[in-house]
PDB file of C-alpha atoms in Angstrom:
ATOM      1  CA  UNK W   2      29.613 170.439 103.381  1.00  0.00           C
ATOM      2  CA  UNK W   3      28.083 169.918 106.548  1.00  0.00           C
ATOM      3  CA  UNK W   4      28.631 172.752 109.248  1.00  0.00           C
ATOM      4  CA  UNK W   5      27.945 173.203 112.772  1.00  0.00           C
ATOM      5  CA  UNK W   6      28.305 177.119 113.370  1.00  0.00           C
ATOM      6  CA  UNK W   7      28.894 178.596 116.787  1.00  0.00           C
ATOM      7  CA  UNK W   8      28.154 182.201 116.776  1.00  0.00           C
ATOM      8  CA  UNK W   9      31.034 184.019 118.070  1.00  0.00           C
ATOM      9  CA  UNK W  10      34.727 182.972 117.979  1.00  0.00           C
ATOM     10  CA  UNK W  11      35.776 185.057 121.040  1.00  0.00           C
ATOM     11  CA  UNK W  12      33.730 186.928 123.521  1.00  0.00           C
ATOM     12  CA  UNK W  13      34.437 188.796 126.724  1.00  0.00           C
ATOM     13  CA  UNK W  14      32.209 189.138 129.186  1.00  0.00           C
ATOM     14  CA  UNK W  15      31.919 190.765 132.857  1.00  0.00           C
ATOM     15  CA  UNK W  16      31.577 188.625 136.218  1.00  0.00           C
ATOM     16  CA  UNK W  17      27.713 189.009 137.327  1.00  0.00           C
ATOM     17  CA  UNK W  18      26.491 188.789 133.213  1.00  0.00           C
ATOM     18  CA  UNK W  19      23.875 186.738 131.778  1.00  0.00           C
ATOM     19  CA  UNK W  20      25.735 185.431 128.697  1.00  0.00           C
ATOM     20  CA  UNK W  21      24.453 183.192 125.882  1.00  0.00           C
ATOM     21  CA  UNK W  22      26.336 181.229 123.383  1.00  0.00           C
ATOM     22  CA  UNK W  23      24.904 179.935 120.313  1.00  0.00           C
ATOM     23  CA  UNK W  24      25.187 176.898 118.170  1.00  0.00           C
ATOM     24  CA  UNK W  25      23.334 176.022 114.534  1.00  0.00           C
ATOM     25  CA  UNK W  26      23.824 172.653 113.015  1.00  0.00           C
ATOM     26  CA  UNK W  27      22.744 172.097 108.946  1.00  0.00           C
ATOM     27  CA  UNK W  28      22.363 168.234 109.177  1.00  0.00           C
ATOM     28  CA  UNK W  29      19.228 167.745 111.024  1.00  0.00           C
ATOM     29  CA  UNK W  30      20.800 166.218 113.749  1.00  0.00           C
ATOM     30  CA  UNK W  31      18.673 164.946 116.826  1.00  0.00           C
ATOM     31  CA  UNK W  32      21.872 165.194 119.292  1.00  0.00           C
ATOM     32  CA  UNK W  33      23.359 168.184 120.244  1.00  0.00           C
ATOM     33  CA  UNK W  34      26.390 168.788 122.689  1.00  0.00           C
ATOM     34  CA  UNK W  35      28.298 171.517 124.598  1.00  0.00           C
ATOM     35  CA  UNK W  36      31.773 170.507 125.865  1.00  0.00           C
ATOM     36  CA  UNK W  37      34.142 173.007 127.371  1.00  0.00           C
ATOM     37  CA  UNK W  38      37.788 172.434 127.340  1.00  0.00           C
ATOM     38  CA  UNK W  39      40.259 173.316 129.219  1.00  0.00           C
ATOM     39  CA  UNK W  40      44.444 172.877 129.342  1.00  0.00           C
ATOM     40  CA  UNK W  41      45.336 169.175 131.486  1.00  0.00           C
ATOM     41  CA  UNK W  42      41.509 168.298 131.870  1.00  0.00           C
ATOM     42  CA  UNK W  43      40.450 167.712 127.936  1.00  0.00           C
ATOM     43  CA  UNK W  44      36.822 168.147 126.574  1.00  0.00           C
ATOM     44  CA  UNK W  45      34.220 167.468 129.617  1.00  0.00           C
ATOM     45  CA  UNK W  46      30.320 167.612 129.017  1.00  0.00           C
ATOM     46  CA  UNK W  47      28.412 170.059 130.086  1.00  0.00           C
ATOM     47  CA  UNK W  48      25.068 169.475 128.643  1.00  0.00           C
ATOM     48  CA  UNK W  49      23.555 167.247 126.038  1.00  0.00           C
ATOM     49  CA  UNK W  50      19.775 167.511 124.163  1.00  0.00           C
ATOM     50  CA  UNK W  51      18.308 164.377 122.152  1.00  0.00           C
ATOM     51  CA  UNK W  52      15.354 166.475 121.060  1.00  0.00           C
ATOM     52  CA  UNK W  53      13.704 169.493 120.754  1.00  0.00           C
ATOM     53  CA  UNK W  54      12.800 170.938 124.115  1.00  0.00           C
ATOM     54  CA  UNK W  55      14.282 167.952 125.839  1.00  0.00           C
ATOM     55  CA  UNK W  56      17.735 167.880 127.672  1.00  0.00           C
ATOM     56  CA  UNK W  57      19.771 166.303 129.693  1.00  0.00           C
ATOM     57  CA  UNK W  58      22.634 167.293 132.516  1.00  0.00           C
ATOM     58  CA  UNK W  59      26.344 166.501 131.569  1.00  0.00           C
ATOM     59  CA  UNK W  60      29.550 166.175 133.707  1.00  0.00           C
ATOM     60  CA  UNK W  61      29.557 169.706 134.662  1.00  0.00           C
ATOM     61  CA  UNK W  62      26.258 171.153 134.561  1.00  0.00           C
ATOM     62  CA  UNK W  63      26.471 173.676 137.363  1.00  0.00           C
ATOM     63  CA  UNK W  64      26.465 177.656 136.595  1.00  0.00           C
ATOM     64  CA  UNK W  65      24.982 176.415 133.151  1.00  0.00           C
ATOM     65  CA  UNK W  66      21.498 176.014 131.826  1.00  0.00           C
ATOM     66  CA  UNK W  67      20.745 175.325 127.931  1.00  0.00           C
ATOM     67  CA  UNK W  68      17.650 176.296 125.613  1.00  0.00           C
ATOM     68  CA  UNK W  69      17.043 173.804 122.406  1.00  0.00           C
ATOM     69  CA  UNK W  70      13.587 175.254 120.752  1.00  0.00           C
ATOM     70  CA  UNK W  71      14.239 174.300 117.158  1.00  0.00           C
ATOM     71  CA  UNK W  72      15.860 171.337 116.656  1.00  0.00           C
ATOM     72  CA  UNK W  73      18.897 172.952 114.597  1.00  0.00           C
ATOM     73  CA  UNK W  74      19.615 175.526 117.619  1.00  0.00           C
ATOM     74  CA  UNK W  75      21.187 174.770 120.889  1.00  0.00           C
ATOM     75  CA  UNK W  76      21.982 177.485 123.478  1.00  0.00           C
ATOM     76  CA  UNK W  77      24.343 177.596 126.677  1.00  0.00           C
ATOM     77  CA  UNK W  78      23.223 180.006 128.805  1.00  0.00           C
ATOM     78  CA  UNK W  79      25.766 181.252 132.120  1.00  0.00           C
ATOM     79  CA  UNK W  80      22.995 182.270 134.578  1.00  0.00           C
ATOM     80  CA  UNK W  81      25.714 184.866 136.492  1.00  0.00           C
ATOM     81  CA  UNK W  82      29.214 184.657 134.554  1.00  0.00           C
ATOM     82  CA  UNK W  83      31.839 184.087 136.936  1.00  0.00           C
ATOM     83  CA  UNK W  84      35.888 183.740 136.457  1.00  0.00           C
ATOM     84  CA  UNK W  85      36.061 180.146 136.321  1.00  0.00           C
ATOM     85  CA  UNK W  86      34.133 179.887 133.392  1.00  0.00           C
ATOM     86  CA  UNK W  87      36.863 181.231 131.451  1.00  0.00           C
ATOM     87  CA  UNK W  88      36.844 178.433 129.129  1.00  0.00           C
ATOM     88  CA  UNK W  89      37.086 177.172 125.231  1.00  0.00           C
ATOM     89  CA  UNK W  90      33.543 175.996 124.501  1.00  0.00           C
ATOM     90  CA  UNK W  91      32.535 173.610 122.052  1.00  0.00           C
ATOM     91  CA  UNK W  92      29.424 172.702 120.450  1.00  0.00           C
ATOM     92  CA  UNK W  93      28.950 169.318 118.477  1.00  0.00           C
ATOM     93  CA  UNK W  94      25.904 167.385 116.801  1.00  0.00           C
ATOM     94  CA  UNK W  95      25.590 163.810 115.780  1.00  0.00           C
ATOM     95  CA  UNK W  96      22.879 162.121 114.599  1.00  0.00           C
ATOM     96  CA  UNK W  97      20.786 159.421 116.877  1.00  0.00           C
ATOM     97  CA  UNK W  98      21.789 155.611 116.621  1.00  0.00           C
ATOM     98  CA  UNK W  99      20.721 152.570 118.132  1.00  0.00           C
ATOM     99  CA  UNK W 100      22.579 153.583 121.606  1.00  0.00           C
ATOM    100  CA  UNK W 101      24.479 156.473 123.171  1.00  0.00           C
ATOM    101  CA  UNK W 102      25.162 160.198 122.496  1.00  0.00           C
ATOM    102  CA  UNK W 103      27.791 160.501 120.852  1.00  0.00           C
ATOM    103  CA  UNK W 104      29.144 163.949 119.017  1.00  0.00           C
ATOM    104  CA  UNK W 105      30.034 163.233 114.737  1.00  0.00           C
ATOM    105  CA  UNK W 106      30.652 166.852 114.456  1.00  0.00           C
ATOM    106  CA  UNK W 107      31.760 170.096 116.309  1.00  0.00           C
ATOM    107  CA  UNK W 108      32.080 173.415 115.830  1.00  0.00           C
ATOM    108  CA  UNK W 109      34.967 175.831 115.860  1.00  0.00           C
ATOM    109  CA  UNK W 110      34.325 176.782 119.243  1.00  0.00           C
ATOM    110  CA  UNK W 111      34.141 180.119 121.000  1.00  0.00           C
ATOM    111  CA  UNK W 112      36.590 181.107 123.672  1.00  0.00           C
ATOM    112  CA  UNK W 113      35.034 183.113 126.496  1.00  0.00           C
ATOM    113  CA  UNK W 114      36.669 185.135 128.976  1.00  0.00           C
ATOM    114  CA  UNK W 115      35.073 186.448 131.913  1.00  0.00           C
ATOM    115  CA  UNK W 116      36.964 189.286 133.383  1.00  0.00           C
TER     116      UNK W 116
ATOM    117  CA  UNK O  29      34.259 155.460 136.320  1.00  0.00           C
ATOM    118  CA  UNK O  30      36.033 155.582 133.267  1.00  0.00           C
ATOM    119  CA  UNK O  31      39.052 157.641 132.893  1.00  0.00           C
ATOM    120  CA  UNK O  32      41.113 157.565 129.910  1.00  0.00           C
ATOM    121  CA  UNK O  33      44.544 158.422 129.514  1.00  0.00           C
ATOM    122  CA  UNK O  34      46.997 159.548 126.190  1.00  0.00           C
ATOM    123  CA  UNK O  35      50.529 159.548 126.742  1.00  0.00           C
ATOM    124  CA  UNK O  36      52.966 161.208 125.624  1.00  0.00           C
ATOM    125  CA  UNK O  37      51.129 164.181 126.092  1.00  0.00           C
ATOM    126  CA  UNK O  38      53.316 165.353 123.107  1.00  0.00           C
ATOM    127  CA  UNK O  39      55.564 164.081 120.203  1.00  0.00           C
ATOM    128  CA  UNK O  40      57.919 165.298 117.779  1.00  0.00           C
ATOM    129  CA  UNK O  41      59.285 163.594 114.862  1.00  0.00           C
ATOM    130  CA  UNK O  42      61.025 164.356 111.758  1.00  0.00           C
ATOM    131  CA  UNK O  43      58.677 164.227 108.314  1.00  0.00           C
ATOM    132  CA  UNK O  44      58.433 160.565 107.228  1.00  0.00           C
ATOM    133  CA  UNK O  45      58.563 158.617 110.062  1.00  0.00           C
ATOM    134  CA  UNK O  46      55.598 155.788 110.837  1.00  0.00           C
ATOM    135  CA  UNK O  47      54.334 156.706 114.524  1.00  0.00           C
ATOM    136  CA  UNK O  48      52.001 155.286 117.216  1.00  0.00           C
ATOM    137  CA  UNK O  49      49.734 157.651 119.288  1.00  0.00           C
ATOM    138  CA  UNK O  50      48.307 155.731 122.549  1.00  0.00           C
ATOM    139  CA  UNK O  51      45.151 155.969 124.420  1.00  0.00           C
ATOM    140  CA  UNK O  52      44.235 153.633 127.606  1.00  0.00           C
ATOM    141  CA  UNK O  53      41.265 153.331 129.152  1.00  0.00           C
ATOM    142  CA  UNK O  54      39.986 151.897 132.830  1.00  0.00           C
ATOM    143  CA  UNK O  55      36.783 150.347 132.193  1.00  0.00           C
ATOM    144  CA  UNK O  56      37.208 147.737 129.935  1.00  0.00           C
ATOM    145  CA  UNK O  57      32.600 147.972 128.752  1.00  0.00           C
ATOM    146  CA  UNK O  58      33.222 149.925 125.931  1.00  0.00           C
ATOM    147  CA  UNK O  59      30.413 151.158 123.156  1.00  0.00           C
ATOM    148  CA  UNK O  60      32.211 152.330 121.081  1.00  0.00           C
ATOM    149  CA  UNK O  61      35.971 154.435 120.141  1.00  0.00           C
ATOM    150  CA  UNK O  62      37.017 157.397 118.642  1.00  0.00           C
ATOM    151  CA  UNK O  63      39.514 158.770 117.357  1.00  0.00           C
ATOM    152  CA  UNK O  64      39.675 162.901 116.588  1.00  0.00           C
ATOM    153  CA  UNK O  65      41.905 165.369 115.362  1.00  0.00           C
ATOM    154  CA  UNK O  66      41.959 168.971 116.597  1.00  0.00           C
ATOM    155  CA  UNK O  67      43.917 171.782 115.001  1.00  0.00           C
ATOM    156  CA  UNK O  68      44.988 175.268 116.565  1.00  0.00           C
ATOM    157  CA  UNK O  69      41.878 177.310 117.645  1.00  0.00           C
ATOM    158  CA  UNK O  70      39.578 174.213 115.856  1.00  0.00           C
ATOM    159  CA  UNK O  71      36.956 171.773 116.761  1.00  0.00           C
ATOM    160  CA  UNK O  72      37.510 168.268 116.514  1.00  0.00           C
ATOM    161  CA  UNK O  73      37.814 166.570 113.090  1.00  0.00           C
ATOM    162  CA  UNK O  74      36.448 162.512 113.767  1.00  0.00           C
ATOM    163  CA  UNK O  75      39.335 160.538 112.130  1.00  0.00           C
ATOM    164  CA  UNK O  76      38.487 156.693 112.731  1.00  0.00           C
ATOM    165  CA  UNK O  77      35.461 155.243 114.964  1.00  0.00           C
ATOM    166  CA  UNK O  78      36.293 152.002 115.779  1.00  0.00           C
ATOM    167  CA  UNK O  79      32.999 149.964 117.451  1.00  0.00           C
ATOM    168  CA  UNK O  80      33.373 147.423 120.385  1.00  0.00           C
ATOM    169  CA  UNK O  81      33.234 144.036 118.042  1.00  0.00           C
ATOM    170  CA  UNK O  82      35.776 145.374 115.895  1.00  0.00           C
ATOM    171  CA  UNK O  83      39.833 145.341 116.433  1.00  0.00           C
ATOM    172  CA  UNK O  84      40.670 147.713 113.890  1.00  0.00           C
ATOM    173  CA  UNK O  85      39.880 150.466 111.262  1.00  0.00           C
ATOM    174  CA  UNK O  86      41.451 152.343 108.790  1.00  0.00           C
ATOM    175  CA  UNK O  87      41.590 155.356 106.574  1.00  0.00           C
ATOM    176  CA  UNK O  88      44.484 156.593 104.209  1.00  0.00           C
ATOM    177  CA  UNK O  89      47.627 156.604 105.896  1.00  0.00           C
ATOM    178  CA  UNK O  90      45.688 156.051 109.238  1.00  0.00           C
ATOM    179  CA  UNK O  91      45.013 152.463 111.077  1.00  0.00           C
ATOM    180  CA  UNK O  92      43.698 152.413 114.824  1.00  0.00           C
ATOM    181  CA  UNK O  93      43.563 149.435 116.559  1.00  0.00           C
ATOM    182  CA  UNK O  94      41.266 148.353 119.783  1.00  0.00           C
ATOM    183  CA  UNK O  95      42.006 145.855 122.605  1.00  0.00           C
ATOM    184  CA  UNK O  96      39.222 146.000 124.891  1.00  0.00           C
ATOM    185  CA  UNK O  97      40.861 143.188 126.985  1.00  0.00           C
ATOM    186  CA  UNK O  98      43.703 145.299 127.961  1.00  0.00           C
ATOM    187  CA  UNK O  99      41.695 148.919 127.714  1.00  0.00           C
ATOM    188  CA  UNK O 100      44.365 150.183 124.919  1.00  0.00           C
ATOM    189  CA  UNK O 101      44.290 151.921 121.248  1.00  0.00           C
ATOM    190  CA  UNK O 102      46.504 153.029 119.441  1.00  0.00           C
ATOM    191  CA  UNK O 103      46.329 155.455 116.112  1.00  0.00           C
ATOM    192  CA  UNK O 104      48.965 154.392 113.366  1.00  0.00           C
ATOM    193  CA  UNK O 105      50.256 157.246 110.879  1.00  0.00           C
ATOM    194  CA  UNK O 106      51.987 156.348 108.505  1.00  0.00           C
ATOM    195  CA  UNK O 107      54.688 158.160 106.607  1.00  0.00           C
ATOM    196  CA  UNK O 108      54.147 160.874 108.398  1.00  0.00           C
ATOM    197  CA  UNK O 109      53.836 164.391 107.171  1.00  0.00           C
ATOM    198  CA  UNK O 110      53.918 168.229 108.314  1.00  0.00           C
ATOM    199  CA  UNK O 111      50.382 168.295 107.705  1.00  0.00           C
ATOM    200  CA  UNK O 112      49.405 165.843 110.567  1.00  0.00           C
ATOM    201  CA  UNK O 113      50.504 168.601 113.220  1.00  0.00           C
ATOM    202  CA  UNK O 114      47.327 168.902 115.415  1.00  0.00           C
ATOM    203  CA  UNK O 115      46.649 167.681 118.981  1.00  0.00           C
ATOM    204  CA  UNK O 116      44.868 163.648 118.426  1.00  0.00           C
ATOM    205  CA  UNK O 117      41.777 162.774 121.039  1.00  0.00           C
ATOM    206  CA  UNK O 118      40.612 160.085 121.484  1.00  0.00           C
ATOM    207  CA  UNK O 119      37.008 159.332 123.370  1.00  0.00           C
ATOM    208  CA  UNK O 120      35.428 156.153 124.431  1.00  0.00           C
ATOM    209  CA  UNK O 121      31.883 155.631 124.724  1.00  0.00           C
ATOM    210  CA  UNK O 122      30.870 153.720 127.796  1.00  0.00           C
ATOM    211  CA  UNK O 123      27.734 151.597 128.093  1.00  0.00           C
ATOM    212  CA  UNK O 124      27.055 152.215 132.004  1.00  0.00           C
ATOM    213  CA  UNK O 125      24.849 155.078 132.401  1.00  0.00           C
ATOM    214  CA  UNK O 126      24.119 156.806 129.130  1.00  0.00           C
ATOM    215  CA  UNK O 127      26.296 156.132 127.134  1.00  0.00           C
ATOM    216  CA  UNK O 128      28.713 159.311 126.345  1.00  0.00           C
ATOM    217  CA  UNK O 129      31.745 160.016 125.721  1.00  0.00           C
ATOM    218  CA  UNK O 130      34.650 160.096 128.118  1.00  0.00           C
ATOM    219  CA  UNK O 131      38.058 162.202 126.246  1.00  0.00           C
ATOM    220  CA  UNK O 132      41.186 161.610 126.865  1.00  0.00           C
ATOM    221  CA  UNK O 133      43.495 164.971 127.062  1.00  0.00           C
ATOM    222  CA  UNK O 134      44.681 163.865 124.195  1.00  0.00           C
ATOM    223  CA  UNK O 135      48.700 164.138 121.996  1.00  0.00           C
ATOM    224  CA  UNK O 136      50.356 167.135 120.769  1.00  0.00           C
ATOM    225  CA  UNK O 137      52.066 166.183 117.123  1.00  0.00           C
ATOM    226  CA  UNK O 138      54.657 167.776 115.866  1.00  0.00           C
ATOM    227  CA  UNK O 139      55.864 167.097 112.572  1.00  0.00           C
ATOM    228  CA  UNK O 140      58.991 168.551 111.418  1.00  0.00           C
ATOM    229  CA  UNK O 141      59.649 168.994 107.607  1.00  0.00           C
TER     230      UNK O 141
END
Protein backbone atom coordinates (compact mmCIF):
# COMPACT_ATOMS: atom_id res chain seq x y z
CA UNK A 1 0.00 0.00 0.00
CA UNK A 2 1.64 3.01 -0.95
CA UNK A 3 1.90 5.81 1.82
CA UNK A 4 2.95 9.27 1.98
CA UNK A 5 3.45 9.99 5.86
CA UNK A 6 3.46 13.48 7.29
CA UNK A 7 4.92 13.49 10.67
CA UNK A 8 2.60 15.07 12.98
CA UNK A 9 -1.23 15.27 12.72
CA UNK A 10 -1.58 18.46 14.85
CA UNK A 11 1.00 20.79 16.16
CA UNK A 12 0.95 24.09 18.00
CA UNK A 13 3.39 26.36 17.78
CA UNK A 14 4.30 30.03 19.16
CA UNK A 15 4.46 33.29 16.87
CA UNK A 16 8.40 34.08 16.41
CA UNK A 17 9.22 29.87 16.11
CA UNK A 18 11.23 28.17 13.62
CA UNK A 19 8.90 25.23 12.85
CA UNK A 20 9.46 22.26 10.51
CA UNK A 21 7.02 19.89 9.08
CA UNK A 22 7.90 16.68 7.64
CA UNK A 23 6.83 14.50 4.82
CA UNK A 24 8.17 10.70 3.73
CA UNK A 25 6.87 9.15 0.59
CA UNK A 26 7.48 4.99 -0.01
CA UNK A 27 7.07 5.10 -3.87
CA UNK A 28 10.18 6.66 -5.07
CA UNK A 29 8.54 9.47 -6.35
CA UNK A 30 10.60 12.32 -8.15
CA UNK A 31 7.73 15.06 -7.35
CA UNK A 32 6.97 16.21 -4.16
CA UNK A 33 4.34 18.92 -3.05
CA UNK A 34 3.19 21.04 -0.07
CA UNK A 35 -0.30 22.58 -0.40
CA UNK A 36 -1.98 24.34 2.47
CA UNK A 37 -5.65 24.61 2.66
CA UNK A 38 -7.73 26.72 3.95
CA UNK A 39 -11.89 27.19 4.37
CA UNK A 40 -13.36 29.32 0.85
CA UNK A 41 -9.78 29.35 -0.81
CA UNK A 42 -9.18 25.33 -1.44
CA UNK A 43 -5.66 23.67 -1.70
CA UNK A 44 -3.02 26.46 -3.02
CA UNK A 45 0.76 25.53 -3.65
CA UNK A 46 3.21 26.49 -1.69
CA UNK A 47 6.24 24.75 -2.89
CA UNK A 48 7.05 21.97 -5.27
CA UNK A 49 10.64 19.79 -5.71
CA UNK A 50 11.26 17.59 -9.00
CA UNK A 51 14.49 16.29 -7.50
CA UNK A 52 16.70 15.91 -4.88
CA UNK A 53 18.14 19.22 -3.79
CA UNK A 54 16.22 20.99 -6.47
CA UNK A 55 12.98 23.11 -5.91
CA UNK A 56 10.83 25.27 -7.12
CA UNK A 57 8.47 28.35 -5.68
CA UNK A 58 4.61 27.70 -5.65
CA UNK A 59 1.59 30.10 -5.40
CA UNK A 60 2.39 31.14 -1.99
CA UNK A 61 5.90 30.78 -1.24
CA UNK A 62 6.43 33.65 1.16
CA UNK A 63 7.20 32.98 5.08
CA UNK A 64 8.12 29.39 3.70
CA UNK A 65 11.33 27.76 2.65
CA UNK A 66 11.61 23.80 1.98
CA UNK A 67 14.65 21.25 2.39
CA UNK A 68 14.47 17.95 -0.05
CA UNK A 69 18.01 16.03 0.73
CA UNK A 70 16.89 12.49 0.08
CA UNK A 71 14.65 12.06 -2.47
CA UNK A 72 11.86 10.31 -0.19
CA UNK A 73 11.93 13.44 2.36
CA UNK A 74 10.50 16.81 1.81
CA UNK A 75 10.50 19.52 4.52
CA UNK A 76 8.47 22.92 4.98
CA UNK A 77 10.23 24.99 7.03
CA UNK A 78 8.27 28.54 8.63
CA UNK A 79 11.38 30.78 8.96
CA UNK A 80 9.42 32.98 11.98
CA UNK A 81 5.81 31.34 12.57
CA UNK A 82 3.32 33.93 12.45
CA UNK A 83 -0.73 33.79 12.96
CA UNK A 84 -1.66 33.59 9.49
CA UNK A 85 -0.07 30.50 8.96
CA UNK A 86 -2.60 28.83 10.91
CA UNK A 87 -3.35 26.45 8.26
CA UNK A 88 -4.15 22.56 7.23
CA UNK A 89 -1.00 21.50 5.39
CA UNK A 90 -0.71 18.92 2.95
CA UNK A 91 2.01 17.04 1.49
CA UNK A 92 1.61 14.95 -1.84
CA UNK A 93 4.05 12.98 -4.29
CA UNK A 94 3.53 11.85 -7.81
CA UNK A 95 5.73 10.40 -9.96
CA UNK A 96 7.40 12.43 -13.12
CA UNK A 97 5.61 12.17 -16.64
CA UNK A 98 6.14 13.52 -19.89
CA UNK A 99 4.81 17.16 -18.66
CA UNK A 100 3.69 18.95 -15.51
CA UNK A 101 3.74 18.42 -11.70
CA UNK A 102 1.11 17.02 -10.80
CA UNK A 103 0.36 15.38 -7.07
CA UNK A 104 -1.00 11.18 -7.42
CA UNK A 105 -0.88 11.04 -3.74
CA UNK A 106 -1.14 13.05 -0.42
CA UNK A 107 -0.80 12.68 2.91
CA UNK A 108 -3.11 13.01 5.87
CA UNK A 109 -2.02 16.35 6.53
CA UNK A 110 -1.01 18.16 9.68
CA UNK A 111 -2.98 21.06 11.04
CA UNK A 112 -0.82 23.78 12.57
CA UNK A 113 -1.80 26.44 14.79
CA UNK A 114 0.26 29.26 15.63
CA UNK A 115 -0.88 30.95 18.73
CA UNK B 1 -5.02 32.86 -15.03
CA UNK B 2 -6.96 29.98 -14.42
CA UNK B 3 -9.51 29.91 -11.77
CA UNK B 4 -11.77 27.12 -11.31
CA UNK B 5 -14.97 27.04 -9.75
CA UNK B 6 -17.39 23.96 -8.01
CA UNK B 7 -20.79 24.82 -7.31
CA UNK B 8 -22.92 23.95 -5.15
CA UNK B 9 -20.47 24.33 -2.63
CA UNK B 10 -22.60 21.57 -0.92
CA UNK B 11 -25.28 18.84 -1.59
CA UNK B 12 -27.52 16.66 0.18
CA UNK B 13 -29.44 13.83 -1.09
CA UNK B 14 -31.22 10.91 0.14
CA UNK B 15 -29.23 7.27 -0.33
CA UNK B 16 -29.84 6.08 -3.92
CA UNK B 17 -30.15 8.87 -5.91
CA UNK B 18 -27.78 9.33 -9.31
CA UNK B 19 -26.06 12.91 -8.82
CA UNK B 20 -23.87 15.36 -10.80
CA UNK B 21 -21.00 17.28 -9.03
CA UNK B 22 -19.75 20.36 -11.33
CA UNK B 23 -16.48 21.96 -11.82
CA UNK B 24 -15.81 25.00 -14.42
CA UNK B 25 -12.86 26.28 -15.39
CA UNK B 26 -11.62 29.80 -17.20
CA UNK B 27 -8.87 28.85 -19.34
CA UNK B 28 -10.00 26.58 -21.72
CA UNK B 29 -5.55 25.01 -22.38
CA UNK B 30 -5.98 22.30 -20.23
CA UNK B 31 -3.20 19.32 -19.49
CA UNK B 32 -4.88 17.44 -17.89
CA UNK B 33 -8.18 16.87 -15.03
CA UNK B 34 -8.71 15.54 -11.86
CA UNK B 35 -10.96 14.50 -9.95
CA UNK B 36 -10.32 13.85 -5.85
CA UNK B 37 -12.08 12.87 -2.93
CA UNK B 38 -11.29 14.19 0.56
CA UNK B 39 -12.75 12.84 3.77
CA UNK B 40 -12.94 14.57 7.34
CA UNK B 41 -9.40 15.42 8.65
CA UNK B 42 -7.94 13.37 5.23
CA UNK B 43 -5.82 13.99 2.27
CA UNK B 44 -7.11 13.71 -1.04
CA UNK B 45 -8.03 10.29 -2.50
CA UNK B 46 -7.48 10.75 -6.77
CA UNK B 47 -10.84 9.32 -8.05
CA UNK B 48 -10.76 9.76 -12.01
CA UNK B 49 -7.93 11.69 -14.13
CA UNK B 50 -9.35 12.50 -17.17
CA UNK B 51 -6.43 13.83 -19.90
CA UNK B 52 -7.08 16.73 -22.43
CA UNK B 53 -7.84 14.31 -25.67
CA UNK B 54 -10.21 12.42 -23.76
CA UNK B 55 -14.13 13.30 -22.98
CA UNK B 56 -14.65 10.90 -20.39
CA UNK B 57 -13.52 8.27 -17.75
CA UNK B 58 -14.86 5.99 -15.49
CA UNK B 59 -14.55 3.86 -12.43
CA UNK B 60 -17.30 1.79 -10.53
CA UNK B 61 -20.23 3.74 -9.95
CA UNK B 62 -18.19 6.89 -11.02
CA UNK B 63 -18.13 8.58 -14.74
CA UNK B 64 -16.56 12.20 -15.21
CA UNK B 65 -16.91 13.84 -18.22
CA UNK B 66 -14.63 16.83 -19.88
CA UNK B 67 -15.65 19.65 -22.28
CA UNK B 68 -12.72 21.69 -22.80
CA UNK B 69 -14.74 23.85 -25.30
CA UNK B 70 -16.99 25.12 -22.70
CA UNK B 71 -14.31 24.78 -19.56
CA UNK B 72 -16.87 22.26 -17.66
CA UNK B 73 -16.73 18.63 -15.83
CA UNK B 74 -18.80 17.05 -14.22
CA UNK B 75 -18.39 13.78 -11.75
CA UNK B 76 -21.40 11.24 -12.14
CA UNK B 77 -22.27 8.94 -8.98
CA UNK B 78 -24.33 6.71 -9.41
CA UNK B 79 -26.74 5.09 -7.01
CA UNK B 80 -25.50 6.89 -4.54
CA UNK B 81 -24.57 5.72 -1.11
CA UNK B 82 -23.76 6.95 2.61
CA UNK B 83 -20.35 6.05 1.98
CA UNK B 84 -19.68 8.76 -0.74
CA UNK B 85 -19.97 11.56 2.08
CA UNK B 86 -16.63 13.48 1.64
CA UNK B 87 -15.94 16.94 0.16
CA UNK B 88 -15.09 16.14 -4.13
CA UNK B 89 -12.05 18.46 -5.72
CA UNK B 90 -11.43 18.74 -8.61
CA UNK B 91 -7.92 20.29 -10.16
CA UNK B 92 -6.96 21.14 -13.63
CA UNK B 93 -3.59 21.11 -14.88
CA UNK B 94 -2.75 24.04 -17.08
CA UNK B 95 -0.11 24.02 -19.81
CA UNK B 96 0.99 27.87 -19.50
CA UNK B 97 3.77 28.14 -17.17
CA UNK B 98 4.58 24.86 -15.49
CA UNK B 99 2.16 23.04 -15.63
CA UNK B 100 0.40 22.54 -11.99
CA UNK B 101 -2.46 22.20 -10.66
CA UNK B 102 -5.09 24.83 -10.08
CA UNK B 103 -8.12 23.31 -7.25
CA UNK B 104 -11.25 24.18 -7.21
CA UNK B 105 -12.79 24.66 -3.46
CA UNK B 106 -14.40 21.88 -4.19
CA UNK B 107 -18.44 20.04 -3.01
CA UNK B 108 -19.53 19.03 0.31
CA UNK B 109 -21.68 15.52 -0.12
CA UNK B 110 -23.98 14.53 2.02
CA UNK B 111 -25.56 11.34 1.73
CA UNK B 112 -28.40 10.49 3.84
CA UNK B 113 -29.25 6.76 4.56
Amino acid sequence: DVKVTQSSRYLVKRTGEKVFLECVQDMDHENMFWYRQDPGLGLRLIYFSYDVKMKEKGDIPEGYSVSREKKERFSLILESASTNQTSMYLCASGKRHNRGYQPQHFGDGTRLSIL
Amino acid sequence: KQEVTQIPAALSVPEGENLVLNCSFTDSAIYNLQWFRQDPGKGLTSLLLIQSSQREQTSGRLNASLDKSSGRSTLYIAASQPGDSATYLCAVCTTSGTYKYIFGTGTRLKVLA
